[in-house]
Tab-separated table of C-alpha atoms and ligand atoms in Angstrom:
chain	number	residue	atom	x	y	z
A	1	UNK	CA	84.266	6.062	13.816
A	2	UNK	CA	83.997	5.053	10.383
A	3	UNK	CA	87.486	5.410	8.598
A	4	UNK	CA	88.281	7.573	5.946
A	5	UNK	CA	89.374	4.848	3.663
A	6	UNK	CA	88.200	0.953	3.739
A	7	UNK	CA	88.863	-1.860	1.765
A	8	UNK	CA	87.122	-5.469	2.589
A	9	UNK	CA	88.918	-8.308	0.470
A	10	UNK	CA	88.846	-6.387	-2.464
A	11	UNK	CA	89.801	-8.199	-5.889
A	12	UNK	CA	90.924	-6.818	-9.417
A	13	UNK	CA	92.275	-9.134	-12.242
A	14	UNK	CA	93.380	-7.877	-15.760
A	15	UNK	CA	92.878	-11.329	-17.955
A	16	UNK	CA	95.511	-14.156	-16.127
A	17	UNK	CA	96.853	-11.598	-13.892
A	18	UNK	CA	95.208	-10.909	-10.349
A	19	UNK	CA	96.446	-7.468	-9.781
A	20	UNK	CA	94.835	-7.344	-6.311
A	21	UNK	CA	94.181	-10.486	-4.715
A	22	UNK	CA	91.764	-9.550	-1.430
A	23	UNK	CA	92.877	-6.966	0.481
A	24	UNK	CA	91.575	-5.164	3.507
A	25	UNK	CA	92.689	-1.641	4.416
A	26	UNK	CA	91.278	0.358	7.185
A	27	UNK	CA	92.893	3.840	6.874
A	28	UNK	CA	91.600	6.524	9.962
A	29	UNK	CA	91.149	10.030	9.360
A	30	UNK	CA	93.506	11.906	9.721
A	31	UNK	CA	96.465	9.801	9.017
A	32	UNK	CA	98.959	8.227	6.460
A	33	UNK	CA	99.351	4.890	5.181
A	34	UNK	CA	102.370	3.794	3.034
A	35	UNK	CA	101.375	1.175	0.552
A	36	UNK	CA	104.722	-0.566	0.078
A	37	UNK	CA	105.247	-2.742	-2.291
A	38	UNK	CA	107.669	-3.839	-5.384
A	39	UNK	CA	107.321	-2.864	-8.865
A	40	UNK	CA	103.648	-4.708	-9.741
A	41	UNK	CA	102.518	-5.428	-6.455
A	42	UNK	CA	99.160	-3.989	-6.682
A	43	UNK	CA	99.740	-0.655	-5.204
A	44	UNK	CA	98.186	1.241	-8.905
A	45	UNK	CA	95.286	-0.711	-9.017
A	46	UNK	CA	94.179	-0.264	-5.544
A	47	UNK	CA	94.843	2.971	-5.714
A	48	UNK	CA	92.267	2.974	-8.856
A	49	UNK	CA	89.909	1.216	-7.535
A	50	UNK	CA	89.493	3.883	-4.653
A	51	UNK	CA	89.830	6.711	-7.258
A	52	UNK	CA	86.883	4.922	-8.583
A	53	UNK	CA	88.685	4.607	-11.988
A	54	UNK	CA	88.436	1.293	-12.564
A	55	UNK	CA	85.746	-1.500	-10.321
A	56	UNK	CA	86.667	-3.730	-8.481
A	57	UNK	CA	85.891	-7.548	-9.597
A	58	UNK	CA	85.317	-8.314	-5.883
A	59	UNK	CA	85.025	-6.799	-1.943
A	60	UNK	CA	84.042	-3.709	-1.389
A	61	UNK	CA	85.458	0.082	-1.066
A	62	UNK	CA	84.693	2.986	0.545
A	63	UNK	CA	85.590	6.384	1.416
A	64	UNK	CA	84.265	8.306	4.391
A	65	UNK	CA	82.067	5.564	4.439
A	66	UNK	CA	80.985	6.210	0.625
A	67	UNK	CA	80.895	3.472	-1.699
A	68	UNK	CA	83.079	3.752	-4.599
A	69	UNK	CA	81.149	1.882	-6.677
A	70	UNK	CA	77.511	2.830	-5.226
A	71	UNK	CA	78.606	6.602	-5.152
A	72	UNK	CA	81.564	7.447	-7.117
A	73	UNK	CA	80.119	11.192	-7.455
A	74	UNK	CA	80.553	11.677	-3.626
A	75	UNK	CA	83.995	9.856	-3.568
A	76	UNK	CA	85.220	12.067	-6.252
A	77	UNK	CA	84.008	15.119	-4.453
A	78	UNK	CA	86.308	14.027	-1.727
A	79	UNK	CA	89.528	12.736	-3.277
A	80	UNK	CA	92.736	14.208	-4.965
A	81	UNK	CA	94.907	12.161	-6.978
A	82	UNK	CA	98.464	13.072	-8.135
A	83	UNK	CA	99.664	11.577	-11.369
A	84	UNK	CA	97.400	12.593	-13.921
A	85	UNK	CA	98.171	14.803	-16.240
A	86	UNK	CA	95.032	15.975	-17.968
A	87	UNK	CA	94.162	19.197	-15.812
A	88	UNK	CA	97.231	21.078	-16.841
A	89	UNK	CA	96.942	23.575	-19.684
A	90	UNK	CA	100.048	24.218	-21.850
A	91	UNK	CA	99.540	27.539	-23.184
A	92	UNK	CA	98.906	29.413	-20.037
A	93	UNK	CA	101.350	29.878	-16.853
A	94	UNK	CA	101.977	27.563	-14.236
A	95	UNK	CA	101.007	30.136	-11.553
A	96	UNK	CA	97.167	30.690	-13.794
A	97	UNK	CA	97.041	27.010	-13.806
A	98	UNK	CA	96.924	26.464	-10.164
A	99	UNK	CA	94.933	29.678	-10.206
A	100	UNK	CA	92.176	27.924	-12.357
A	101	UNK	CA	91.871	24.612	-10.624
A	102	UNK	CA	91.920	26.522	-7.214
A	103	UNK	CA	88.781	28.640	-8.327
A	104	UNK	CA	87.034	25.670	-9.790
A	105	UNK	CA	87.353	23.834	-6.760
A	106	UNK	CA	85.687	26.911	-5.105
A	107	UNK	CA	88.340	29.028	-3.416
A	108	UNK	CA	87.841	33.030	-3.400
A	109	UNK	CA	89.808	34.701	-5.304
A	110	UNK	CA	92.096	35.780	-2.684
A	111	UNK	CA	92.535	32.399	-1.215
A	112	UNK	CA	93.399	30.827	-4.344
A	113	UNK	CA	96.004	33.862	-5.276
A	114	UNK	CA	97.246	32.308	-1.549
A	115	UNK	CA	97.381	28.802	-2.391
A	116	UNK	CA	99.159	29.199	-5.642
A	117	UNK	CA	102.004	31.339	-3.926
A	118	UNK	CA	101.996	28.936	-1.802
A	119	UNK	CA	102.417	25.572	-3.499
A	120	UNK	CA	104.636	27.356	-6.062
A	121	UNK	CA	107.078	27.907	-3.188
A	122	UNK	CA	106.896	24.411	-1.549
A	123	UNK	CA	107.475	22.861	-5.474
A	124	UNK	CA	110.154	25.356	-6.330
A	125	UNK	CA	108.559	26.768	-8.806
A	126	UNK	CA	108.686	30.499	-7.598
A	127	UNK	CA	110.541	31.637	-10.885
A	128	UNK	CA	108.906	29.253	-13.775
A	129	UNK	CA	105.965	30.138	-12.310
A	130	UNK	CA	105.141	33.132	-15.056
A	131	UNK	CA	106.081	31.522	-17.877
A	132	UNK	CA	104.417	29.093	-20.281
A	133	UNK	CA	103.896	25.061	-19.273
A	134	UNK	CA	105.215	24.234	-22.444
A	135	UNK	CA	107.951	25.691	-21.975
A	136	UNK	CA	108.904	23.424	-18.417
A	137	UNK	CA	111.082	20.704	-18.330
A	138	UNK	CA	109.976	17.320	-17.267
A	139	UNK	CA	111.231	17.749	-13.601
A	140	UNK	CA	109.071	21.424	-13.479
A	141	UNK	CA	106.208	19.638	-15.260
A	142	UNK	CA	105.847	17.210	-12.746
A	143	UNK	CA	106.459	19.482	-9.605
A	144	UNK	CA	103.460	21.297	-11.167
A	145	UNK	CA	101.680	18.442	-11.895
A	146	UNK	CA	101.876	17.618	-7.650
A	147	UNK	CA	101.137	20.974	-6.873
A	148	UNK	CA	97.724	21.297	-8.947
A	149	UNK	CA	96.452	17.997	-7.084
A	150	UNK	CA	96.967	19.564	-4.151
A	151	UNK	CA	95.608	22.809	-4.700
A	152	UNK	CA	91.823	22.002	-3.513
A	153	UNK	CA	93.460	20.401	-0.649
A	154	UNK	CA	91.057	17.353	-0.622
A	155	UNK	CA	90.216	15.255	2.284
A	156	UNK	CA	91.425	12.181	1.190
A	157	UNK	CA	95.007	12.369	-0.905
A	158	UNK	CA	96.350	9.684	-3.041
A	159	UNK	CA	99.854	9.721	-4.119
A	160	UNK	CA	100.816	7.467	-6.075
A	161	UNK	CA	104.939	7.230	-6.245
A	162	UNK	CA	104.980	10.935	-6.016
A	163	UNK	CA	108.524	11.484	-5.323
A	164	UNK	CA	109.926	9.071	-7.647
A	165	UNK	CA	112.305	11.188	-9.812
A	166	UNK	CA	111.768	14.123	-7.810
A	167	UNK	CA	114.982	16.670	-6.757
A	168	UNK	CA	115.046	16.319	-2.666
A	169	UNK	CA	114.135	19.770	-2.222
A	170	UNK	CA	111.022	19.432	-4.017
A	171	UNK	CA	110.525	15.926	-2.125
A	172	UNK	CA	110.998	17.618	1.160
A	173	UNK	CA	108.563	20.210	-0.450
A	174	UNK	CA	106.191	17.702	-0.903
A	175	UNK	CA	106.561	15.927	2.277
A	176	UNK	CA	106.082	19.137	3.955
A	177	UNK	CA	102.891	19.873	2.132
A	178	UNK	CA	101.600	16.472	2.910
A	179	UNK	CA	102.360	16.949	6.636
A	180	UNK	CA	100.464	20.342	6.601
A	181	UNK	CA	97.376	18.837	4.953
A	182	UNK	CA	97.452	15.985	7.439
A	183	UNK	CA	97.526	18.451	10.719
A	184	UNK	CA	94.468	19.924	8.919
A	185	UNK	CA	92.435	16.578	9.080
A	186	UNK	CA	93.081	15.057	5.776
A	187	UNK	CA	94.113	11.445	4.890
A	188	UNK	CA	96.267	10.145	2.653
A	189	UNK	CA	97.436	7.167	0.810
A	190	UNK	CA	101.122	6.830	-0.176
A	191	UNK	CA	102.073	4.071	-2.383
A	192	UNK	CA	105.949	3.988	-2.473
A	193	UNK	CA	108.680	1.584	-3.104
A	194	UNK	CA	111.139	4.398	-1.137
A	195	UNK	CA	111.036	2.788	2.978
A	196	UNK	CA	112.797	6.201	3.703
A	197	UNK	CA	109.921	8.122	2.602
A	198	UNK	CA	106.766	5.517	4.213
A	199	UNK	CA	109.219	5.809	7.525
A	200	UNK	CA	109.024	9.267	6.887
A	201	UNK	CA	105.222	9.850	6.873
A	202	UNK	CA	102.961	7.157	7.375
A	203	UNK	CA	101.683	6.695	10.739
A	204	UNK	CA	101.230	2.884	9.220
A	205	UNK	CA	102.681	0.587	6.476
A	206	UNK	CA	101.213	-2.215	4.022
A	207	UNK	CA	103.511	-4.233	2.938
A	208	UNK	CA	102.135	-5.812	-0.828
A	209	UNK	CA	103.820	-8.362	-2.927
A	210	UNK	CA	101.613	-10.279	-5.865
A	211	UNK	CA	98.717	-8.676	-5.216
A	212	UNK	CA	98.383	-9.837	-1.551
A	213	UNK	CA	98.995	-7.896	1.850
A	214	UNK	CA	101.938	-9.661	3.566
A	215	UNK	CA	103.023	-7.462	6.889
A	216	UNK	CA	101.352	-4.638	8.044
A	217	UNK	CA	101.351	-2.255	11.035
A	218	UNK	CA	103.348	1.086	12.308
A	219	UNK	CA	107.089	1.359	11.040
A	220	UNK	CA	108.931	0.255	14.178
A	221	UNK	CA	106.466	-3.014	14.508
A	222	UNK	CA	107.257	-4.054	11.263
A	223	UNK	CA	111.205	-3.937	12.143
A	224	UNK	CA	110.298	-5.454	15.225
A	225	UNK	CA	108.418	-8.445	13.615
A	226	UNK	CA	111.561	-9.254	11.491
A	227	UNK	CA	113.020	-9.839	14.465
A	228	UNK	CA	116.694	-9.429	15.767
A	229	UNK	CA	119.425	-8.073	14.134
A	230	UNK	CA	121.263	-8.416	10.610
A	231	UNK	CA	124.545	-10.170	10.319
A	232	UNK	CA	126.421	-8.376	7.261
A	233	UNK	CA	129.554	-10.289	6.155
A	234	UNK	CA	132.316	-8.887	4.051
A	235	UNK	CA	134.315	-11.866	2.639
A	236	UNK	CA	138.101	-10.936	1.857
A	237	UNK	CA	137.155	-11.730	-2.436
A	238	UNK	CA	134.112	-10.465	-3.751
A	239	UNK	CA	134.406	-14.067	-5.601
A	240	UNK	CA	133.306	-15.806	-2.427
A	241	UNK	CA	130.047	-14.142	-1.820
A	242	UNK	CA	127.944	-17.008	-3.454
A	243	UNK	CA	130.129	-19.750	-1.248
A	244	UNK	CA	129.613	-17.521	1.864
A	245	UNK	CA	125.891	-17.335	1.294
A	246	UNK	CA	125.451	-21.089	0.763
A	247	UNK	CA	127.712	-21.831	3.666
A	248	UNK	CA	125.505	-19.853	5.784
A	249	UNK	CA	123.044	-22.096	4.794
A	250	UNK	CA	123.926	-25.187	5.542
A	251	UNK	CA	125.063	-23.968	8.829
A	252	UNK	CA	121.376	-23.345	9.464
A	253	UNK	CA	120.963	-20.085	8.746
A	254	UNK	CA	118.696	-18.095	6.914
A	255	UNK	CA	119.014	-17.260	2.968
A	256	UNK	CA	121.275	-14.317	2.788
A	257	UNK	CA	120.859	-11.603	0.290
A	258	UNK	CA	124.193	-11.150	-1.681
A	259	UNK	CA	124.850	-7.520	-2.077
A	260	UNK	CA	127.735	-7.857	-4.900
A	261	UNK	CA	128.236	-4.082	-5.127
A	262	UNK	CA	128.965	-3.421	-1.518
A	263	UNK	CA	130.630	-6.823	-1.264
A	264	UNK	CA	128.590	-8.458	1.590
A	265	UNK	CA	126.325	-10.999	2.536
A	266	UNK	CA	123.306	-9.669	4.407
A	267	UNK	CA	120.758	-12.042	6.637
A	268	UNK	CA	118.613	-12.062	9.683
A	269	UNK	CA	119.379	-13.568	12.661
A	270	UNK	CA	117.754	-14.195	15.510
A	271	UNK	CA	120.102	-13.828	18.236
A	272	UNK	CA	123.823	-15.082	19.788
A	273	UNK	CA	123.248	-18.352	18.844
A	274	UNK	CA	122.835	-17.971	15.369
A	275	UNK	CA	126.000	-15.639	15.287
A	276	UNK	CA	127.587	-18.006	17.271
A	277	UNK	CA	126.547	-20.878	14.499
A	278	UNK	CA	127.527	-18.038	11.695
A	279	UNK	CA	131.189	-17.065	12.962
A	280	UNK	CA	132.422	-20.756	13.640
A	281	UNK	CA	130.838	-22.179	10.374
A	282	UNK	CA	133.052	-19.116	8.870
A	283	UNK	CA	135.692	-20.448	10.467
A	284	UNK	CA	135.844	-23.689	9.475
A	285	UNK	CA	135.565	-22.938	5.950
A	286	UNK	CA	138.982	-20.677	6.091
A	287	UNK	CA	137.679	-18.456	3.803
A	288	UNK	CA	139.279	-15.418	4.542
A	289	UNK	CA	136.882	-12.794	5.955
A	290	UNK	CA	137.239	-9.370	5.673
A	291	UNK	CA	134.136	-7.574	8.109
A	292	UNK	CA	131.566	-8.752	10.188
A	293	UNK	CA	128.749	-6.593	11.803
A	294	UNK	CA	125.387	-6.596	13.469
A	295	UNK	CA	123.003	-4.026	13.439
A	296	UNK	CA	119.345	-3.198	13.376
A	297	UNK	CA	117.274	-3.884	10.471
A	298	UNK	CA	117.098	-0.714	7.991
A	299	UNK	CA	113.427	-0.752	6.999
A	300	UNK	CA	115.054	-1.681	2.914
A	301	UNK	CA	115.869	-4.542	5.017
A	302	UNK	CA	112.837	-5.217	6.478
A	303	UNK	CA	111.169	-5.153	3.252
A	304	UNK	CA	113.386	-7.254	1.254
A	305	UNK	CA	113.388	-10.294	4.559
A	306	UNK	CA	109.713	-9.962	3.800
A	307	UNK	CA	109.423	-10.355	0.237
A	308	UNK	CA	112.134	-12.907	0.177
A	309	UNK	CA	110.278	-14.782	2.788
A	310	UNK	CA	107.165	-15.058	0.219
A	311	UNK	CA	109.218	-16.781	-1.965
A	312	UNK	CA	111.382	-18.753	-0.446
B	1	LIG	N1	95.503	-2.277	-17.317
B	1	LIG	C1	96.170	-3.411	-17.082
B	1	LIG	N2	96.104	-4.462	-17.933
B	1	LIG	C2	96.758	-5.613	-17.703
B	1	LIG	N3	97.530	-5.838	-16.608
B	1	LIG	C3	97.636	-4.832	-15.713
B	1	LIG	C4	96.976	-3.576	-15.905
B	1	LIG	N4	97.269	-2.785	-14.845
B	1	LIG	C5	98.086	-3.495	-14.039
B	1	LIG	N5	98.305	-4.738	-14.550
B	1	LIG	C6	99.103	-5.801	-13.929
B	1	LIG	O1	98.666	-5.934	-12.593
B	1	LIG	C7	99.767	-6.124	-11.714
B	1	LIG	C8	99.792	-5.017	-10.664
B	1	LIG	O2	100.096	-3.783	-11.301
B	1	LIG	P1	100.133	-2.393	-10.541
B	1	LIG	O3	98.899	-2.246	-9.737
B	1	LIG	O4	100.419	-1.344	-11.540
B	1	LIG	O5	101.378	-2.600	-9.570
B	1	LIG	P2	102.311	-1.511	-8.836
B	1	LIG	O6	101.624	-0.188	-8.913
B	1	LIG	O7	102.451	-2.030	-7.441
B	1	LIG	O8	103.616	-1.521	-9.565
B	1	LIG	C9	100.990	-6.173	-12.600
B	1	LIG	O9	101.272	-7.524	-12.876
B	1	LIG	C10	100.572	-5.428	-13.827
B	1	LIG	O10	101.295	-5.882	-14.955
B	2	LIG	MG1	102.295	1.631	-9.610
């Protein structure tokens, strides 16, 4: 079956910078993928280039086997994309906005009187919904914004940091929605930089960093393909996290990530023997030590292993 989205070693640069660097996405219908990445990763222009806003300089992408270049027409008939604002009118209500879009894109009007009820409810938007867009806040403008790219329901969804800034009722609205709309056969691409919310929802996660894809596959491999555990060391004085990093080190361990707020030292390890090698290094140094754990990578730690691994 062909899937709903695909990307072969697709390219994008923007003078010296390569944005996207040749990356492959296969995306089946019917599911989500979380595009995870840090702040300029790539995640925007990919998402773009499969909104078939901007070309690609190189590959190829389609969706539902319809080239975005070739046949943006027919990709646009098929796609919704959050995050723009141009379809929302400020002098009429929110509730005749979503009414509009929902009988341009074709619904009766009975259905569409449905859908805005609806998506008014799941955005919590129930009692701004009367009154004036120009009169919302930010917060309601956005929440509106959401709910009027999801109004014709399309078969393909991008989101691109939807919930970032969003209230977690509207979130869970959202999430909700997106669930819905996926039981119903549609597929969707969630860029995030939130592992709570690709855990959440994708079925499967890319992992970008500078352009380039560097982990992929379904939450629970990805954790699995960091391997073990995390050690997490609380040294008695704050002022010793940079010594009990280094120390780590040279004891053979991996780079830790110095969490100065929460006071610890976070790291991978791989097993007893590197705890082993971690507690009696600790030792010998006699700095005093105030906490040490183990436990199962967090998918925030998952991510940052990975993207410190790229650099290191
Ligand atoms: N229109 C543009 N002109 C120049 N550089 C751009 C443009 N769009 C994105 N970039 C650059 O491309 C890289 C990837 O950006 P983007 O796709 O927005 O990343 P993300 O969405 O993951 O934060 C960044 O270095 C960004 O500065
Ligand atoms: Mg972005």
């Amino acid at each position: 079956m062909t899937p709903a989205l695909l990307a072969e070693g697709l390219v994008k640069s923007f003078r010296d910078t390569r944005a996207v660097d040749g990356v492959d996405l296969a995306v089946p219908a019917g599911t989500v993928l979380g595009l995870l990445g840090p702040n300029g990763a790539g995640k925007t222009t990919i998402v773009r280039m499969l909104a078939t806003l901007i070309r690609p300089d190189g590959g190829r992408a389609s969706v539902h086997g319809h080239d975005v270049v070739e046949q943006p027409q027919q990709v646009r008939r098929l796609i919704g994309l959050t995050g723009q604002y141009a379809t929302v009118d400020e002098g009429i209500s929110g509730w005749e906005n979503l009414y509009l879009i929902g009988r341009l894109v074709d619904l009766s009007r009975r259905d569409a009187r449905a859908r805005c009820d609806q998506l008014l409810e799941r955005f919590d938007l129930v009692e701004a919904g009367g009154r004036p867009v120009r009169t919302y806040s930010g917060g309601m403008r956005r929440r509106l914004d959401l709910a009027a790219s999801l109004v014709g329901q399309p078969r393909v969804l991008y989101l691109d940091e939807p919930t970032t800034g969003l209230d977690p009722r509207s979130r869970n609205g959202l999430w909700d929605e997106v669930r819905s709309m996926v039981a119903g056969g549609a597929t969707v691409l969630l860029t995030t930089q939130y592992m709570e919310e690709a855990e959440a929802l994708a079925d499967n996660i890319v992992v970008m960093d500078g352009g380039r894809v560097i982990a992929e596959g379904p939450p629970a491999q990805l954790r699995a393909a960091v391997g073990g555990q995390v050690l997490q060391v609380r040294p008695a004085r704050a002022d010793d996290l940079p010594e009990v990093a280094a120390l780590l080190v040279r004891a053979g361990l991996a780079q830790g990530n110095i969490d100065a707020e929460g006071g610890v030292v976070a790291l991978p390890i791989d097993g007893e023997d590197q705890l082993t090698l971690a507690v009696r290094a600790l030792g010998d140094s006699q700095l005093p030590v105030a906490g040490i754990d183990t436990h199962l990578p967090s998918l925030d730690e998952v991510f940052l292993t990975l993207t410190q691994r790229r650099k290191s």
